[in-house]
Amino acid sequence: MIHEPVLIPPLAASAALVHSAPTLPLAQPRNVVIGHLAGSVVGYAVLAAAGSSAWAAAVAAGVTLALNMLARTPHSPAVATAVIIVLQTPAPGRFIPLLLGSAVLLVLTGYAASRVRRTAPKYPVYWW
């Protein structure tokens, strides 16, 4: 329906973190949303500077990881976002809004699920 199946791998990994390990720092809303945003910015910047290649994807992965660590928003699936952008070259006008909307929706479903299951740890541990 959305014609962006390349969103599935990084968001599936994010969903696994949010729903199976909701107390980890990697799963917190700030890390999920900002991590994917940083991954998309780095991915498109590397794509513009170096083109689409395996080496450029590796650079995008490393830069995304470093940027997320410096920003104190580690989120490993965001590295996949950068790699996918470099290798698949999705149109940014459609990809970025879908990515950010999906990340926010994922956080909201994690919040709702943690309130429905009485024995589940509360998510999020912190919002920002």
PDB file of C-alpha atoms in Angstrom, residues 46-47 50-63 82-83 86-87:
ATOM      1  CA  VAL A  46      26.276   9.968   2.070  1.00  0.00           C
ATOM      2  CA  LEU A  47      24.171   9.042  -0.954  1.00  0.00           C
ATOM      3  CA  ALA A  50      29.365   9.240  -2.582  1.00  0.00           C
ATOM      4  CA  GLY A  51      26.560   7.588  -4.504  1.00  0.00           C
ATOM      5  CA  SER A  52      25.088   4.147  -4.001  1.00  0.00           C
ATOM      6  CA  SER A  53      27.678   1.481  -3.257  1.00  0.00           C
ATOM      7  CA  ALA A  54      28.566  -1.030  -0.587  1.00  0.00           C
ATOM      8  CA  TRP A  55      31.413   1.196   0.604  1.00  0.00           C
ATOM      9  CA  ALA A  56      29.134   4.224   0.866  1.00  0.00           C
ATOM     10  CA  ALA A  57      26.623   2.122   2.814  1.00  0.00           C
ATOM     11  CA  ALA A  58      29.375   1.084   5.236  1.00  0.00           C
ATOM     12  CA  VAL A  59      30.381   4.723   5.720  1.00  0.00           C
ATOM     13  CA  ALA A  60      26.746   5.696   6.315  1.00  0.00           C
ATOM     14  CA  ALA A  61      26.424   2.943   8.909  1.00  0.00           C
ATOM     15  CA  GLY A  62      29.526   4.048  10.785  1.00  0.00           C
ATOM     16  CA  VAL A  63      28.632   7.726  10.706  1.00  0.00           C
ATOM     17  CA  ALA A  82      21.070   4.669   6.669  1.00  0.00           C
ATOM     18  CA  VAL A  83      22.294   1.556   4.862  1.00  0.00           C
ATOM     19  CA  VAL A  86      22.279   4.363   0.399  1.00  0.00           C
ATOM     20  CA  LEU A  87      21.647   0.990  -1.243  1.00  0.00           C
TER      21      LEU A  87
END
